[in-house]
């Protein structure tokens, strides 16, 4: 019945969030597919806040898997669905969807579109939300790095790290430490880069996040190789 389908949809949402937070990306995508199918059995006004979040997490997951075309399409779908909700609802999801869209465009080499999407994300971000600001500023920094603007990238990443320190989210802080490590690497400061990467790995080992441990080890290996 309707109540059972609704309960199942919210169960899928919780499972998706759990798998995504643990870096189990293939499982995340599989559960999202099942969750979106279940949403078709739920009243649209009830399902909409959940499905918009599922599409946003799908965009994040595709982006992490370097499937950037699919990431941009999922992020655009999420933003379109979110437009149907009151503007003050799920603000963090709106910001994340726009930010992931910007990151996907960045990786596809569409830098103007990336900057516009990130600007949209920044304009939606509440000024007091340090976690969201850290993510968005870090994404601006990453875009600058892709364009070879290392000093601009460093300025963004330092601002992002300042906000990340105010949060209790280790994943946010780790993301900014990784970006600072990449800037140090590109500038030839290998000892500093290695310090950043090893600090991040220590945290991810304790969190048992396999996907990010692999990325950390790759960064450390690249630093030693250089």
Coordinates of N, CA and C in Angstrom, one line a residue:
X1 N 0.8 -1.2 0.0 CA 0.0 0.0 0.0 C 0.9 1.2 0.0
X2 N 0.2 2.4 0.0 CA 0.9 3.7 -0.1 C 1.9 3.9 1.0
X3 N 1.5 3.6 2.3 CA 2.4 3.7 3.4 C 3.6 2.9 3.3
X4 N 3.5 1.7 2.8 CA 4.6 0.8 2.7 C 5.6 1.3 1.6
X5 N 5.1 1.8 0.5 CA 6.0 2.4 -0.5 C 6.7 3.6 0.0
X6 N 6.0 4.4 0.8 CA 6.6 5.6 1.3 C 7.7 5.2 2.3
X7 N 7.4 4.3 3.2 CA 8.5 3.8 4.1 C 9.7 3.2 3.4
X8 N 9.4 2.5 2.3 CA 10.5 1.9 1.6 C 11.4 3.0 0.9
X9 N 10.7 4.0 0.4 CA 11.5 5.1 -0.2 C 12.4 5.8 0.8
X10 N 11.9 6.0 2.0 CA 12.8 6.7 3.0 C 13.9 5.7 3.5
X11 N 13.6 4.4 3.5 CA 14.6 3.4 3.8 C 15.7 3.4 2.7
X12 N 15.3 3.5 1.5 CA 16.3 3.6 0.4 C 17.2 4.9 0.6
X13 N 16.6 6.0 0.9 CA 17.3 7.2 1.1 C 18.4 7.1 2.2
X14 N 18.0 6.5 3.3 CA 19.0 6.3 4.4 C 20.1 5.4 4.0
X15 N 19.8 4.3 3.2 CA 20.8 3.4 2.8 C 21.7 4.0 1.8
X16 N 21.2 4.9 0.9 CA 22.0 5.6 -0.1 C 23.0 6.5 0.7
X17 N 22.5 7.3 1.6 CA 23.4 8.2 2.4 C 24.5 7.4 3.1
X18 N 24.1 6.3 3.7 CA 25.1 5.4 4.4 C 26.2 5.0 3.4
X19 N 25.8 4.4 2.3 CA 26.8 3.8 1.4 C 27.7 4.9 0.8
X20 N 27.0 6.1 0.5 CA 27.8 7.2 -0.1 C 28.8 7.7 0.9
X21 N 28.4 7.9 2.1 CA 29.3 8.4 3.2 C 30.5 7.4 3.4
X22 N 30.3 6.2 3.1 CA 31.4 5.2 3.3 C 32.2 5.0 2.0
X23 N 31.9 5.7 0.9 CA 32.6 5.6 -0.3 C 32.3 4.3 -1.1
X24 N 31.2 3.7 -0.8 CA 30.8 2.5 -1.6 C 29.9 2.9 -2.8
X25 N 30.6 3.3 -3.8 CA 30.0 4.1 -4.9 C 29.1 3.2 -5.8
X26 N 29.5 2.0 -6.1 CA 28.7 1.2 -6.9 C 27.4 0.8 -6.2
X27 N 27.5 0.5 -4.9 CA 26.3 0.2 -4.1 C 25.4 1.4 -4.1
X28 N 26.0 2.6 -3.9 CA 25.2 3.8 -3.9 C 24.4 4.0 -5.1
X29 N 25.0 3.8 -6.3 CA 24.3 3.9 -7.6 C 23.2 2.9 -7.7
X30 N 23.4 1.7 -7.3 CA 22.4 0.6 -7.4 C 21.2 1.0 -6.5
X31 N 21.5 1.4 -5.3 CA 20.4 1.8 -4.4 C 19.6 3.0 -4.8
X32 N 20.3 3.9 -5.5 CA 19.6 5.1 -6.0 C 18.6 4.7 -7.1
X33 N 19.1 3.8 -8.0 CA 18.2 3.3 -9.0 C 16.9 2.6 -8.4
X34 N 17.1 1.8 -7.4 CA 16.0 1.2 -6.7 C 15.1 2.2 -6.1
X35 N 15.7 3.2 -5.4 CA 15.0 4.3 -4.7 C 14.1 5.1 -5.7
X36 N 14.7 5.5 -6.8 CA 14.0 6.2 -7.8 C 12.8 5.4 -8.4
X37 N 13.0 4.1 -8.6 CA 11.9 3.3 -9.0 C 10.8 3.2 -8.0
X38 N 11.2 3.1 -6.7 CA 10.2 3.1 -5.6 C 9.4 4.4 -5.5
X39 N 10.1 5.5 -5.8 CA 9.4 6.8 -5.8 C 8.3 7.0 -6.7
X40 N 8.2 6.2 -7.8 CA 7.1 6.2 -8.7 C 5.8 5.7 -8.1
X41 N 5.9 5.0 -7.0 CA 4.8 4.5 -6.3 C 4.3 5.4 -5.1
X42 N 5.0 6.5 -5.0 CA 4.7 7.5 -3.9 C 4.1 8.8 -4.5
X43 N 3.2 9.4 -3.7 CA 2.7 10.7 -4.2 C 3.8 11.7 -4.5
X44 N 3.6 12.4 -5.5 CA 4.8 13.3 -6.0 C 5.2 14.3 -4.9
X45 N 4.2 14.9 -4.2 CA 4.6 16.0 -3.3 C 5.4 15.3 -2.1
X46 N 5.2 14.1 -1.8 CA 5.9 13.4 -0.8 C 7.3 12.9 -1.3
X47 N 7.3 12.4 -2.5 CA 8.5 11.9 -3.1 C 9.5 12.9 -3.5
X48 N 9.0 14.1 -3.9 CA 9.9 15.1 -4.5 C 11.1 15.5 -3.7
X49 N 11.0 15.8 -2.4 CA 12.2 16.1 -1.6 C 13.2 15.0 -1.6
X50 N 12.7 13.8 -1.6 CA 13.6 12.6 -1.5 C 14.3 12.4 -2.9
X51 N 13.5 12.4 -3.9 CA 14.1 12.2 -5.3 C 15.1 13.2 -5.7
X52 N 14.8 14.5 -5.3 CA 15.8 15.5 -5.6 C 17.1 15.3 -4.9
X53 N 17.1 14.7 -3.7 CA 18.3 14.4 -2.9 C 19.0 13.1 -3.6
X54 N 18.2 12.2 -4.0 CA 18.8 11.0 -4.7 C 19.5 11.4 -5.9
X55 N 18.9 12.3 -6.7 CA 19.6 12.7 -8.0 C 20.8 13.5 -7.6
X56 N 20.8 14.3 -6.5 CA 22.0 15.0 -6.2 C 23.1 14.1 -5.7
X57 N 22.8 13.1 -5.0 CA 23.8 12.1 -4.5 C 24.3 11.3 -5.8
X58 N 23.4 11.0 -6.7 CA 23.8 10.3 -7.9 C 24.9 11.2 -8.7
X59 N 24.6 12.5 -8.7 CA 25.5 13.4 -9.4 C 26.9 13.4 -8.7
X60 N 26.9 13.4 -7.4 CA 28.1 13.4 -6.6 C 28.9 12.1 -6.9
X61 N 28.1 11.0 -6.9 CA 28.8 9.7 -7.1 C 29.4 9.5 -8.5
X62 N 28.6 9.9 -9.5 CA 29.1 9.9 -10.9 C 30.4 10.8 -11.0
X63 N 30.4 11.9 -10.3 CA 31.5 12.8 -10.4 C 32.7 12.2 -9.7
X64 N 32.5 11.5 -8.6 CA 33.6 10.8 -8.0 C 34.2 9.6 -8.8
X65 N 33.3 9.1 -9.7 CA 33.7 8.0 -10.6 C 34.3 8.5 -11.9
X66 N 34.4 9.8 -12.0 CA 34.9 10.4 -13.2 C 34.0 10.2 -14.4
X67 N 32.7 10.1 -14.1 CA 31.7 10.0 -15.2 C 31.0 11.3 -15.3
X68 N 31.7 12.3 -15.9 CA 31.3 13.7 -15.7 C 30.1 14.1 -16.5
X69 N 29.9 13.5 -17.7 CA 28.7 13.7 -18.5 C 27.4 13.3 -17.7
X70 N 27.5 12.1 -17.1 CA 26.4 11.6 -16.3 C 26.2 12.5 -15.1
X71 N 27.3 12.9 -14.5 CA 27.2 13.8 -13.3 C 26.5 15.1 -13.6
X72 N 26.9 15.7 -14.7 CA 26.2 17.0 -15.0 C 24.7 16.8 -15.3
X73 N 24.4 15.7 -16.0 CA 23.0 15.4 -16.3 C 22.2 15.2 -15.0
X74 N 22.7 14.4 -14.1 CA 22.1 14.2 -12.8 C 21.9 15.4 -12.0
X75 N 22.9 16.3 -12.0 CA 22.9 17.5 -11.2 C 21.8 18.4 -11.8
X76 N 21.7 18.5 -13.1 CA 20.7 19.3 -13.8 C 19.3 18.8 -13.5
X77 N 19.1 17.5 -13.4 CA 17.8 17.0 -13.1 C 17.5 17.3 -11.6
X78 N 18.5 17.2 -10.7 CA 18.2 17.6 -9.3 C 17.8 19.0 -9.2
X79 N 18.5 19.9 -9.9 CA 18.2 21.3 -9.8 C 16.8 21.6 -10.3
X80 N 16.4 20.9 -11.4 CA 15.1 21.1 -12.0 C 14.0 20.7 -11.0
X81 N 14.2 19.6 -10.4 CA 13.2 19.1 -9.4 C 13.2 20.0 -8.2
X82 N 14.3 20.5 -7.8 CA 14.3 21.4 -6.6 C 13.6 22.7 -6.9
X83 N 13.5 23.1 -8.1 CA 12.8 24.4 -8.5 C 11.3 24.2 -8.1
X84 N 10.8 23.0 -8.0 CA 9.4 22.8 -7.7 C 9.1 23.0 -6.2
X85 N 10.2 23.0 -5.4 CA 10.0 23.1 -3.9 C 10.1 24.6 -3.5
X86 N 9.6 25.0 -2.3 CA 9.8 26.3 -1.8 C 11.3 26.6 -1.8
X87 N 11.7 27.9 -2.1 CA 13.1 28.2 -2.2 C 13.9 28.0 -1.0
X88 N 13.3 28.1 0.2 CA 14.0 28.0 1.4 C 14.1 26.5 1.9
X89 N 13.6 25.6 1.1 CA 13.7 24.2 1.5 C 14.8 23.5 0.8
X90 N 15.5 22.7 1.6 CA 16.7 21.9 1.1 C 17.8 22.8 0.4
X91 N 18.1 23.9 1.1 CA 19.1 24.8 0.6 C 20.4 24.1 0.4
X92 N 20.8 23.3 1.4 CA 22.1 22.6 1.2 C 22.2 21.7 0.0
X93 N 21.0 21.1 -0.3 CA 21.0 20.2 -1.4 C 21.1 21.0 -2.7
X94 N 20.4 22.1 -2.8 CA 20.5 23.0 -3.9 C 21.9 23.4 -4.2
X95 N 22.6 23.9 -3.1 CA 24.0 24.3 -3.2 C 24.9 23.2 -3.7
X96 N 24.7 22.0 -3.2 CA 25.5 20.8 -3.6 C 25.2 20.5 -5.0
X97 N 24.0 20.5 -5.5 CA 23.7 20.1 -6.8 C 24.4 21.1 -7.8
X98 N 24.3 22.4 -7.5 CA 24.9 23.4 -8.3 C 26.4 23.3 -8.3
X99 N 27.0 23.0 -7.2 CA 28.4 22.8 -7.0 C 28.9 21.6 -7.8
X100 N 28.2 20.5 -7.7 CA 28.6 19.3 -8.5 C 28.5 19.6 -10.0
X101 N 27.4 20.3 -10.4 CA 27.3 20.7 -11.8 C 28.5 21.5 -12.2
X102 N 29.0 22.4 -11.4 CA 30.2 23.2 -11.7 C 31.4 22.3 -11.8
X103 N 31.5 21.4 -10.9 CA 32.7 20.5 -10.9 C 32.7 19.6 -12.2
X104 N 31.5 19.1 -12.6 CA 31.4 18.3 -13.7 C 31.8 19.1 -15.0
X105 N 31.3 20.3 -15.1 CA 31.6 21.1 -16.2 C 33.1 21.4 -16.2
X106 N 33.7 21.7 -15.1 CA 35.1 21.9 -15.0 C 35.9 20.7 -15.6
X107 N 35.5 19.5 -15.2 CA 36.3 18.3 -15.7 C 36.0 18.1 -17.2
X108 N 34.9 18.6 -17.7 CA 34.6 18.5 -19.1 C 35.3 19.6 -19.9
X109 N 36.0 20.5 -19.2 CA 36.7 21.6 -19.9 C 35.8 22.8 -20.2
X110 N 34.6 22.8 -19.7 CA 33.7 23.9 -20.0 C 33.7 24.9 -18.8
X111 N 34.8 25.7 -18.8 CA 35.1 26.5 -17.6 C 34.2 27.6 -17.4
X112 N 33.7 28.3 -18.4 CA 32.7 29.3 -18.2 C 31.4 28.8 -17.6
X113 N 30.9 27.7 -18.1 CA 29.7 27.1 -17.5 C 30.0 26.7 -16.1
X114 N 31.2 26.2 -15.8 CA 31.6 25.8 -14.5 C 31.6 27.0 -13.5
X115 N 32.1 28.1 -14.0 CA 32.2 29.3 -13.1 C 30.8 29.8 -12.8
X116 N 29.9 29.7 -13.8 CA 28.5 30.2 -13.6 C 27.8 29.3 -12.6
X117 N 28.0 28.0 -12.8 CA 27.3 27.0 -11.8 C 27.8 27.2 -10.4
X118 N 29.1 27.4 -10.2 CA 29.7 27.6 -8.9 C 29.2 29.0 -8.3
X119 N 29.1 30.0 -9.2 CA 28.6 31.3 -8.7 C 27.2 31.2 -8.2
X120 N 26.4 30.4 -9.0 CA 25.0 30.1 -8.5 C 25.0 29.4 -7.2
X121 N 25.9 28.4 -7.0 CA 26.0 27.7 -5.7 C 26.4 28.7 -4.6
X122 N 27.4 29.6 -4.9 CA 27.8 30.5 -3.9 C 26.7 31.5 -3.5
X123 N 26.0 32.0 -4.5 CA 24.9 32.9 -4.2 C 23.8 32.3 -3.4
X124 N 23.6 31.0 -3.4 CA 22.6 30.3 -2.6 C 23.0 30.0 -1.2
X125 N 24.3 30.0 -1.0 CA 24.9 29.5 0.3 C 24.7 30.6 1.4
X126 N 24.1 30.2 2.5 CA 23.9 31.1 3.6 C 25.3 31.5 4.1
X127 N 25.5 32.8 4.5 CA 26.8 33.3 4.8 C 27.3 32.6 6.1
X128 N 26.5 32.1 7.0 CA 26.9 31.5 8.2 C 27.2 30.0 8.1
X129 N 27.0 29.4 6.9 CA 27.1 28.0 6.8 C 28.6 27.7 6.4
X130 N 29.4 27.4 7.3 CA 30.9 27.2 7.1 C 31.1 26.0 6.2
X131 N 30.3 24.9 6.4 CA 30.6 23.7 5.7 C 30.3 23.9 4.2
X132 N 29.2 24.5 3.9 CA 28.8 24.8 2.5 C 29.8 25.7 1.9
X133 N 30.2 26.8 2.6 CA 31.2 27.7 2.1 C 32.5 27.1 1.8
X134 N 32.9 26.2 2.7 CA 34.2 25.5 2.4 C 34.1 24.6 1.2
X135 N 33.0 24.0 0.9 CA 32.8 23.1 -0.3 C 32.9 24.0 -1.5
X136 N 32.1 25.1 -1.5 CA 32.0 25.9 -2.7 C 33.3 26.7 -3.0
X137 N 33.9 27.2 -2.0 CA 35.2 27.9 -2.2 C 36.2 26.9 -2.7
X138 N 36.2 25.7 -2.1 CA 37.2 24.7 -2.6 C 37.0 24.4 -4.0
X139 N 35.7 24.3 -4.5 CA 35.4 24.0 -5.9 C 35.9 25.1 -6.8
X140 N 35.7 26.4 -6.3 CA 36.3 27.5 -7.1 C 37.8 27.4 -7.2
X141 N 38.4 26.9 -6.1 CA 39.9 26.7 -6.1 C 40.3 25.6 -7.1
X142 N 39.5 24.5 -7.1 CA 39.8 23.5 -8.0 C 39.7 23.9 -9.5
X143 N 38.6 24.7 -9.8 CA 38.5 25.3 -11.1 C 39.7 26.1 -11.5
X144 N 40.2 26.9 -10.6 CA 41.3 27.8 -10.9 C 42.6 26.9 -11.1
X145 N 42.7 25.8 -10.4 CA 43.8 24.9 -10.7 C 43.7 24.3 -12.1
X146 N 42.6 23.9 -12.5 CA 42.4 23.3 -13.8 C 42.8 24.3 -14.9
X147 N 42.6 25.6 -14.6 CA 43.0 26.6 -15.5 C 44.4 27.1 -15.4
X148 N 45.2 26.4 -14.5 CA 46.6 26.8 -14.3 C 46.8 28.0 -13.5
X149 N 45.8 28.5 -12.7 CA 45.9 29.7 -11.9 C 46.2 29.3 -10.5
X150 N 47.5 28.9 -10.2 CA 47.8 28.3 -8.9 C 47.7 29.2 -7.7
X151 N 48.1 30.5 -7.9 CA 48.0 31.4 -6.8 C 46.5 31.7 -6.5
X152 N 45.7 31.8 -7.5 CA 44.3 32.0 -7.3 C 43.7 30.8 -6.6
X153 N 44.1 29.6 -7.0 CA 43.6 28.4 -6.4 C 44.0 28.3 -5.0
X154 N 45.3 28.7 -4.6 CA 45.7 28.7 -3.2 C 44.9 29.6 -2.4
X155 N 44.6 30.8 -2.9 CA 43.8 31.8 -2.1 C 42.4 31.2 -1.8
X156 N 41.8 30.6 -2.8 CA 40.5 30.0 -2.6 C 40.5 28.9 -1.6
X157 N 41.6 28.0 -1.7 CA 41.7 26.9 -0.8 C 42.0 27.3 0.6
X158 N 42.7 28.3 0.8 CA 43.0 28.8 2.1 C 41.7 29.4 2.8
X159 N 40.9 30.1 2.0 CA 39.6 30.5 2.5 C 38.7 29.4 2.8
X160 N 38.7 28.4 2.0 CA 37.9 27.2 2.2 C 38.4 26.5 3.5
X161 N 39.7 26.3 3.7 CA 40.2 25.6 4.8 C 39.8 26.4 6.1
X162 N 39.8 27.7 6.0 CA 39.4 28.5 7.2 C 38.0 28.2 7.6
X163 N 37.1 28.1 6.6 CA 35.7 27.7 7.0 C 35.6 26.3 7.4
X164 N 36.4 25.4 6.8 CA 36.3 23.9 7.1 C 36.7 23.7 8.6
X165 N 37.7 24.5 9.1 CA 38.1 24.3 10.4 C 37.0 24.6 11.4
X166 N 36.0 25.4 11.0 CA 34.9 25.7 11.9 C 33.9 24.6 12.0
X167 N 34.0 23.7 11.1 CA 33.0 22.6 11.1 C 33.5 21.4 11.9
X168 N 32.6 20.5 12.1 CA 33.0 19.2 12.7 C 33.0 18.1 11.7
X169 N 32.9 18.4 10.4 CA 32.9 17.5 9.4 C 34.3 17.1 8.9
X170 N 34.8 16.0 9.2 CA 36.2 15.6 8.8 C 36.3 15.5 7.3
X171 N 35.2 15.0 6.7 CA 35.2 14.9 5.2 C 35.4 16.3 4.5
X172 N 34.8 17.3 5.1 CA 35.0 18.6 4.5 C 36.4 19.1 4.7
X173 N 37.0 18.9 5.9 CA 38.4 19.3 6.2 C 39.3 18.5 5.3
X174 N 39.0 17.2 5.2 CA 39.9 16.4 4.4 C 40.0 16.8 2.9
X175 N 38.8 17.2 2.4 CA 38.7 17.7 1.0 C 39.6 18.9 0.8
X176 N 39.6 19.8 1.7 CA 40.4 21.0 1.6 C 41.9 20.7 1.8
X177 N 42.2 19.8 2.7 CA 43.6 19.4 2.9 C 44.2 18.8 1.7
X178 N 43.3 18.0 1.0 CA 43.8 17.3 -0.2 C 44.0 18.4 -1.3
X179 N 43.2 19.3 -1.4 CA 43.4 20.4 -2.4 C 44.6 21.2 -2.1
X180 N 44.9 21.5 -0.8 CA 46.1 22.2 -0.5 C 47.3 21.4 -0.8
X181 N 47.2 20.1 -0.6 CA 48.3 19.2 -1.0 C 48.5 19.2 -2.5
X182 N 47.5 19.2 -3.3 CA 47.6 19.3 -4.7 C 48.3 20.6 -5.2
X183 N 47.9 21.7 -4.5 CA 48.5 23.0 -4.9 C 50.0 22.9 -4.5
X184 N 50.4 22.4 -3.3 CA 51.8 22.3 -2.9 C 52.5 21.4 -3.9
X185 N 51.9 20.3 -4.4 CA 52.5 19.4 -5.4 C 52.8 20.2 -6.7
X186 N 51.8 20.9 -7.2 CA 52.0 21.6 -8.4 C 53.1 22.7 -8.3
X187 N 53.2 23.3 -7.1 CA 54.2 24.3 -6.9 C 55.6 23.7 -6.6
X188 N 55.7 22.3 -6.5 CA 57.0 21.7 -6.2 C 57.3 21.6 -4.8
X189 N 56.4 21.9 -3.9 CA 56.7 21.7 -2.4 C 56.3 20.3 -2.0
X190 N 57.2 19.3 -2.3 CA 56.8 17.9 -2.1 C 56.6 17.5 -0.6
X191 N 57.5 18.0 0.2 CA 57.4 17.7 1.7 C 56.1 18.2 2.2
X192 N 55.7 19.4 1.9 CA 54.4 19.9 2.3 C 53.2 19.1 1.8
X193 N 53.3 18.8 0.5 CA 52.2 18.0 -0.2 C 52.1 16.7 0.5
X194 N 53.2 16.0 0.8 CA 53.2 14.7 1.5 C 52.6 14.8 2.8
X195 N 52.9 15.9 3.6 CA 52.3 16.0 4.9 C 50.8 16.2 4.8
X196 N 50.3 16.9 3.9 CA 48.8 17.1 3.7 C 48.2 15.7 3.4
X197 N 48.8 15.0 2.4 CA 48.2 13.8 1.9 C 48.2 12.7 3.0
X198 N 49.2 12.6 3.8 CA 49.3 11.6 4.9 C 48.3 11.9 6.0
X199 N 48.1 13.2 6.3 CA 47.2 13.6 7.3 C 45.8 13.2 6.9
X200 N 45.4 13.3 5.6 CA 44.1 12.9 5.1 C 44.0 11.4 5.2
X201 N 45.0 10.7 4.8 CA 45.0 9.2 4.8 C 44.7 8.7 6.2
X202 N 45.4 9.3 7.2 CA 45.2 8.8 8.6 C 43.7 8.9 9.0
X203 N 43.1 10.0 8.6 CA 41.7 10.1 8.9 C 40.8 9.1 8.2
X204 N 41.1 8.9 6.9 CA 40.3 8.0 6.1 C 40.5 6.6 6.5
X205 N 41.7 6.2 7.0 CA 41.9 4.9 7.5 C 41.0 4.6 8.7
X206 N 40.9 5.6 9.6 CA 40.0 5.4 10.7 C 38.5 5.4 10.4
X207 N 38.2 6.1 9.3 CA 36.8 6.1 8.8 C 36.4 4.9 8.0
X208 N 37.4 4.1 7.6 CA 37.2 2.9 6.8 C 36.5 3.2 5.5
X209 N 37.0 4.3 4.9 CA 36.4 4.8 3.6 C 37.4 4.3 2.5
X210 N 37.1 3.2 1.9 CA 38.0 2.6 0.9 C 38.3 3.4 -0.3
X211 N 37.2 4.0 -0.9 CA 37.4 4.8 -2.1 C 38.4 5.9 -1.9
X212 N 38.2 6.7 -0.8 CA 39.1 7.8 -0.5 C 40.5 7.4 -0.1
X213 N 40.6 6.2 0.6 CA 41.9 5.7 0.9 C 42.8 5.5 -0.4
X214 N 42.1 4.9 -1.4 CA 42.8 4.7 -2.7 C 43.3 6.0 -3.3
X215 N 42.4 7.0 -3.2 CA 42.8 8.3 -3.8 C 44.0 8.9 -3.0
X216 N 43.9 8.8 -1.7 CA 45.0 9.3 -0.8 C 46.3 8.6 -1.1
X217 N 46.3 7.2 -1.3 CA 47.5 6.5 -1.6 C 48.0 6.8 -2.9
X218 N 47.1 7.1 -3.9 CA 47.6 7.5 -5.2 C 48.3 8.8 -5.1
X219 N 47.8 9.8 -4.4 CA 48.4 11.1 -4.2 C 49.8 10.9 -3.5
X220 N 49.9 10.1 -2.5 CA 51.1 9.9 -1.8 C 52.1 9.2 -2.7
X221 N 51.7 8.2 -3.5 CA 52.6 7.5 -4.4 C 53.1 8.5 -5.5
X222 N 52.2 9.3 -6.0 CA 52.6 10.3 -7.1 C 53.7 11.2 -6.5
X223 N 53.5 11.6 -5.2 CA 54.5 12.5 -4.6 C 55.9 11.9 -4.5
X224 N 55.9 10.6 -4.0 CA 57.1 9.9 -3.9 C 57.8 9.7 -5.3
X225 N 56.9 9.4 -6.3 CA 57.4 9.1 -7.6 C 58.1 10.4 -8.2
X226 N 57.5 11.5 -7.9 CA 58.0 12.8 -8.4 C 59.4 13.1 -7.8

